[in-house]
Short mmCIF file of C-alpha atoms in Angstrom, two decimals:
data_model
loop_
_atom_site.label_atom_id
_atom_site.label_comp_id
_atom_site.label_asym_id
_atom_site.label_seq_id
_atom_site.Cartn_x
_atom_site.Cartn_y
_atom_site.Cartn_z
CA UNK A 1086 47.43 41.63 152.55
CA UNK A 1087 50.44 40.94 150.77
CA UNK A 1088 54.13 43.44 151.75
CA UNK A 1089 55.16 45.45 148.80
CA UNK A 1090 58.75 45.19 148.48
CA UNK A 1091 59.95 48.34 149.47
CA UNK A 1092 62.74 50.82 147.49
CA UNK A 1093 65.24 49.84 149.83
CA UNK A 1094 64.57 46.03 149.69
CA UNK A 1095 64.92 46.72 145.70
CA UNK A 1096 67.90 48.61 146.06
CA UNK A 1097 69.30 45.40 148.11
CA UNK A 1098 67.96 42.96 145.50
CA UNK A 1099 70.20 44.99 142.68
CA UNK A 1100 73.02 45.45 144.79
CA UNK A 1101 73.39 41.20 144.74
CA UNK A 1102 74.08 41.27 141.15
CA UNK A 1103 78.02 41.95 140.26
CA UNK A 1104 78.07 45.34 138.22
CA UNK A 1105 80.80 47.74 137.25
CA UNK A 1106 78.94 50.67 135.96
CA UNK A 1107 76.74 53.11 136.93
CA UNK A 1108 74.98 54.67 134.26
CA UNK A 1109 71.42 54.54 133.76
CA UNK A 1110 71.98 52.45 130.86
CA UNK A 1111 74.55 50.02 132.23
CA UNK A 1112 71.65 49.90 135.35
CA UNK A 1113 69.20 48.57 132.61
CA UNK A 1114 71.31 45.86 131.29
CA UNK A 1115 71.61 44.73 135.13
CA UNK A 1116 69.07 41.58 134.59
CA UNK A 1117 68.22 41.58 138.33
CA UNK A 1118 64.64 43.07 137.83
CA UNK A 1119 63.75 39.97 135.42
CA UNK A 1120 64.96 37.90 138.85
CA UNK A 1121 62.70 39.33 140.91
CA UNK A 1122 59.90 40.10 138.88
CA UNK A 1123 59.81 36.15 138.59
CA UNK A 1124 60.31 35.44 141.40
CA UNK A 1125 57.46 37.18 143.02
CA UNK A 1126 55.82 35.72 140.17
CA UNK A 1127 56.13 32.18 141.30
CA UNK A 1128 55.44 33.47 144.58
CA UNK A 1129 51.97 34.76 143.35
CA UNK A 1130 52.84 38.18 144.46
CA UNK A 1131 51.75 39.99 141.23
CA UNK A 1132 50.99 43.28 142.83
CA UNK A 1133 55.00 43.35 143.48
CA UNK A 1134 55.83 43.41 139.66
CA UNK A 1135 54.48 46.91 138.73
CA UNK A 1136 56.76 48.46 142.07
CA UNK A 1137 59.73 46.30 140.62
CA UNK A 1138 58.77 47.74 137.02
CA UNK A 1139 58.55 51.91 138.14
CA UNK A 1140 61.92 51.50 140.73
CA UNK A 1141 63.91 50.05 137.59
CA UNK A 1142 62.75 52.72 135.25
CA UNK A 1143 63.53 55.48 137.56
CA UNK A 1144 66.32 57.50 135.64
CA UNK A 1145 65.41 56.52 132.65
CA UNK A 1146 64.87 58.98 130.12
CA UNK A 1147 64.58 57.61 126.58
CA UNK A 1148 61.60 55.07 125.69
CA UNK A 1149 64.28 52.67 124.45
CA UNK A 1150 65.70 52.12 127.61
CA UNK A 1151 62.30 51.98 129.14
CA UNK A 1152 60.83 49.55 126.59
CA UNK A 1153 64.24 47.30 126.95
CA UNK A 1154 63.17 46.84 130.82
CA UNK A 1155 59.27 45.99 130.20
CA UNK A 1156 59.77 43.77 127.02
CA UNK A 1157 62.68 41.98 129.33
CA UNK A 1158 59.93 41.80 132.05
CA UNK A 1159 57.40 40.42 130.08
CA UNK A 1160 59.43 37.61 127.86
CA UNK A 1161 60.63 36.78 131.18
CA UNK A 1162 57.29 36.18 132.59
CA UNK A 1163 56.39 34.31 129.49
CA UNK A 1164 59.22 31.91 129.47
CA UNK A 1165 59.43 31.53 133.14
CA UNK A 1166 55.60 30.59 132.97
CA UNK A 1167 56.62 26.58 131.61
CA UNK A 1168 58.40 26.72 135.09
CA UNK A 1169 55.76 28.34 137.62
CA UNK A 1170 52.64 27.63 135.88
CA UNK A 1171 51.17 30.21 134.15
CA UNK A 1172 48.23 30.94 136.23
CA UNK A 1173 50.52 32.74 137.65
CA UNK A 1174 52.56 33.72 135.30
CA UNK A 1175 49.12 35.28 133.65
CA UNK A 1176 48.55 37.14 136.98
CA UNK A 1177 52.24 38.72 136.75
CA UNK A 1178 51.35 39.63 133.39
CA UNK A 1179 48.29 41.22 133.91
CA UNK A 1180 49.97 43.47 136.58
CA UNK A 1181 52.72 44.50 134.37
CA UNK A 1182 50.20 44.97 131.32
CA UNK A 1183 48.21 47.44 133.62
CA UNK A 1184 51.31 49.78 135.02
CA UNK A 1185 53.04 49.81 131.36
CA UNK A 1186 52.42 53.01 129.59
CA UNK A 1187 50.35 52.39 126.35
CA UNK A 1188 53.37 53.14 124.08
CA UNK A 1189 55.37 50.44 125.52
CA UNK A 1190 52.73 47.82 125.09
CA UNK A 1191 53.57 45.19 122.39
CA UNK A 1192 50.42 45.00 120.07
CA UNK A 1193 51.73 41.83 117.70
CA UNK A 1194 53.43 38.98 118.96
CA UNK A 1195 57.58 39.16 118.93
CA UNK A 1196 58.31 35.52 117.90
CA UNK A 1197 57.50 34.37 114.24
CA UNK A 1198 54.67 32.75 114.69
CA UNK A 1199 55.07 31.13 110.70
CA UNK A 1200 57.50 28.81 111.93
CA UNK A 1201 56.82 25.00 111.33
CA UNK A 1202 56.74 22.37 113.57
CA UNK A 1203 59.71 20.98 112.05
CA UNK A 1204 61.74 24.10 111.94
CA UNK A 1205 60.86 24.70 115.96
CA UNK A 1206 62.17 21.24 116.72
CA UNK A 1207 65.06 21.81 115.07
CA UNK A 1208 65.55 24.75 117.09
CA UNK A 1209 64.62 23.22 120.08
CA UNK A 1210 67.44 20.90 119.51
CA UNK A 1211 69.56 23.64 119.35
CA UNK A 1212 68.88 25.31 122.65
CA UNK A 1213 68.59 22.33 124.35
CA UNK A 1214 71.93 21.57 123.63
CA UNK A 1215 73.58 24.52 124.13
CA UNK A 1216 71.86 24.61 127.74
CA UNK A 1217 72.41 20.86 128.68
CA UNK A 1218 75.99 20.74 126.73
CA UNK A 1219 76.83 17.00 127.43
CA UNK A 1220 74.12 15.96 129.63
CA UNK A 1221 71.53 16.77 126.87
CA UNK A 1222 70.78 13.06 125.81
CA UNK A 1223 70.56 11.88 128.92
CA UNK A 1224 68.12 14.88 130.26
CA UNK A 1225 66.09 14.36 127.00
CA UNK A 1226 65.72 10.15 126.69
CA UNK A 1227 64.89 10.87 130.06
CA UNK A 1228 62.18 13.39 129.32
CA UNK A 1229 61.04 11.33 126.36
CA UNK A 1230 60.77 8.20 128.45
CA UNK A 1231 58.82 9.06 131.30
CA UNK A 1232 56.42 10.62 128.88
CA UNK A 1233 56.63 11.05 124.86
CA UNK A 1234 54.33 14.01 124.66
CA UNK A 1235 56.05 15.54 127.23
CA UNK A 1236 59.74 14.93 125.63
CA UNK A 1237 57.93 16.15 122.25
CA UNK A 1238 56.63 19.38 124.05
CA UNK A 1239 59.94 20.39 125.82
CA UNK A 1240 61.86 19.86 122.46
CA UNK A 1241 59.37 21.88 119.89
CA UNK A 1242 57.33 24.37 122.28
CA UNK A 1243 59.54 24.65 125.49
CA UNK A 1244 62.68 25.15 123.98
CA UNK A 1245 61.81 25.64 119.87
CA UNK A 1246 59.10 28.16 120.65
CA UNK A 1247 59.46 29.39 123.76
CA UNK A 1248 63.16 29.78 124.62
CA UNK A 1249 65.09 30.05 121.72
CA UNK A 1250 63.72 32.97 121.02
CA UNK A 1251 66.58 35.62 122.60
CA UNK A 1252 65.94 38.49 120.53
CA UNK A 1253 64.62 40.06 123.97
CA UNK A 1254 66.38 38.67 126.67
CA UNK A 1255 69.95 36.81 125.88
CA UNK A 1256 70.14 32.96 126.12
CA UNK A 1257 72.18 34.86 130.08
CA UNK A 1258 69.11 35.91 130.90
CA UNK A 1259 66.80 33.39 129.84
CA UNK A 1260 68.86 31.06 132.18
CA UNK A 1261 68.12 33.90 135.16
CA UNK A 1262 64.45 33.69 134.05
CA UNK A 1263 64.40 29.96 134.44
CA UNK A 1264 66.40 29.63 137.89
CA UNK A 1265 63.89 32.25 139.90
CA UNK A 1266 61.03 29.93 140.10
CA UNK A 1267 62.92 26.68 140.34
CA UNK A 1268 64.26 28.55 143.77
CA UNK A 1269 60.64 28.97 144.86
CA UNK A 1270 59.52 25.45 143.80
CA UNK A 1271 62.56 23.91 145.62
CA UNK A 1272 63.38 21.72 143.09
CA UNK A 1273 67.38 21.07 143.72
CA UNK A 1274 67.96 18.99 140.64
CA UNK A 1275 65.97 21.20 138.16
CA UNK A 1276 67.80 24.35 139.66
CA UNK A 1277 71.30 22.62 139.38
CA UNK A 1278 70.02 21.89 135.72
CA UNK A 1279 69.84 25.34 135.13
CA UNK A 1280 72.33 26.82 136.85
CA UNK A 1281 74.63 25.38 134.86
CA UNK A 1282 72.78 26.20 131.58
CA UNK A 1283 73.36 29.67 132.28
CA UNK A 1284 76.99 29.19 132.75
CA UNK A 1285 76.80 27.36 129.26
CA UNK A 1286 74.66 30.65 128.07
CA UNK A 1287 77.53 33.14 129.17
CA UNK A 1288 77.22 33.89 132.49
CA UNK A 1289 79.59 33.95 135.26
CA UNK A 1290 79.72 31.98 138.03
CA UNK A 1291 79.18 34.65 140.48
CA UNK A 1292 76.62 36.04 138.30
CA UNK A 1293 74.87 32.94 138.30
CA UNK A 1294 75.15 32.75 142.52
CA UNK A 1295 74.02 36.23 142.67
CA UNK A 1296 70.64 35.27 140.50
CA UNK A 1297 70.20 33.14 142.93
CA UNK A 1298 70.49 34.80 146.02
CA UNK A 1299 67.94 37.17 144.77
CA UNK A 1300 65.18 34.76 144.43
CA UNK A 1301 66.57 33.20 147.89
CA UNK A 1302 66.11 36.49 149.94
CA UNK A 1303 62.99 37.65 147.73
CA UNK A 1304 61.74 34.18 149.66
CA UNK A 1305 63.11 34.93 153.17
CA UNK A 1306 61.85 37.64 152.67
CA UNK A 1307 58.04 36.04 152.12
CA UNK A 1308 58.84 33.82 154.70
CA UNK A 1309 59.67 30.89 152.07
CA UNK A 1310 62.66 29.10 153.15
CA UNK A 1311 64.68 26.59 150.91
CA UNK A 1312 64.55 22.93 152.31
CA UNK A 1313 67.87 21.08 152.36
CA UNK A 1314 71.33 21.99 151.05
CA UNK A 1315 71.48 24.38 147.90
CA UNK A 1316 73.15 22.87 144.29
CA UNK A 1317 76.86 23.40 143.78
CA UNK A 1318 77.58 24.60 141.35
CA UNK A 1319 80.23 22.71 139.89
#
């Protein structure tokens, strides 16, 4: 049977990511719960993601607050799912969808689902530029070569659909989302990728370390250890 992370090993998991406030609401705008929850994700730990879900809403009074934390959860799941599969991804969700009170369940979806194919790509474009900043034509004739459909899909559906949409979690975050299961996969040059995205996106450099070293002791912690040296992160 699989170890639910205990309040303490939560606690720890928080305590990696650099914060200067205390308040309940300053504690929901600390992204490390969308780390984790991912993480155990891609770890196929779904029965960890409700725990992870009632420790980070403990304090929390208003519904905003509450519904800020399980909407960041779940877009995280979603857009994290084009990097751990989404078997599991659906198996995270699932579990969330199950401990989420009814009034914080989404009933319509949050992206505009109207949107051509042509307007996605060009906002695919976008993101993938602000993400890959000067590398972006190299990482993209690269994608296109080794397979057009696949350059096509990562262009309009990865990053049109998918992860431009940051009216959940910030471009920041969506970085954080993306470097949890690239940790568990240990996939050096896709994590390096993304690390650097998220500096791109806004965050600092110790943020991005500390994102990171949540998903690395989350791991240890499984018994999953990372092969090989870790991506600087230049």
């Amino acid at each position: 049977m699989a170890k639910i992370p205990t309040s303490a090993f939560l606690a720890h998991l928080k305590s990696l990511y650099p914060s200067s406030a205390s308040t309940s609401a300053a504690a929901a705008r600390n992204p490390w719960f969308i780390v984790a929850a991912v993480t155990f994700s891609s770890l196929n730990r779904p029965e960890a993601v409700p725990v992870i879900l009632k420790h980070t809403m403990q304090g929390l009074d208003d519904n905003d607050g509450k519904l800020h934390i399980v909407r960041g959860m779940r877009d995280a799941l979603f857009k994290s799912g084009l990097h751990q599969g989404y078997p599991r991804a659906i198996n995270a969700l699932v579990s969330l969808y199950e401990a989420t009170p009814v009034e914080l369940r989404d009933t319509k979806p949050l992206r505009d689902t109207t949107l051509s194919t042509e307007e996605l790509t060009r906002r695919g474009r976008t993101m993938f530029a602000q993400m890959y900043g000067e590398t972006a034509d190299e990482v993209q004739t690269m994608l296109d070569a080794v397979f057009p459909d696949f350059g096509f899909f990562s262009n309009t559906i990865g990053y049109g659909y998918t992860y431009s949409f940051c009216d959940v979690l910030s471009p920041k975050e969506t970085s954080f989302a993306l470097i949890a299961p690239l940790v568990t996969m240990n996939t050096p040059r896709q994590l390096k990728w993304h690390m650097q995205a998220a500096v791109r996106n806004g965050a600092t450099k110790e943020e991005v370390i500390a994102a990171r070293q949540i998903a690395l002791d989350i791991c240890a912690d499984a018994g999953v250890a990372w092969e090989g040296d870790l991506p600087a992160l230049d």
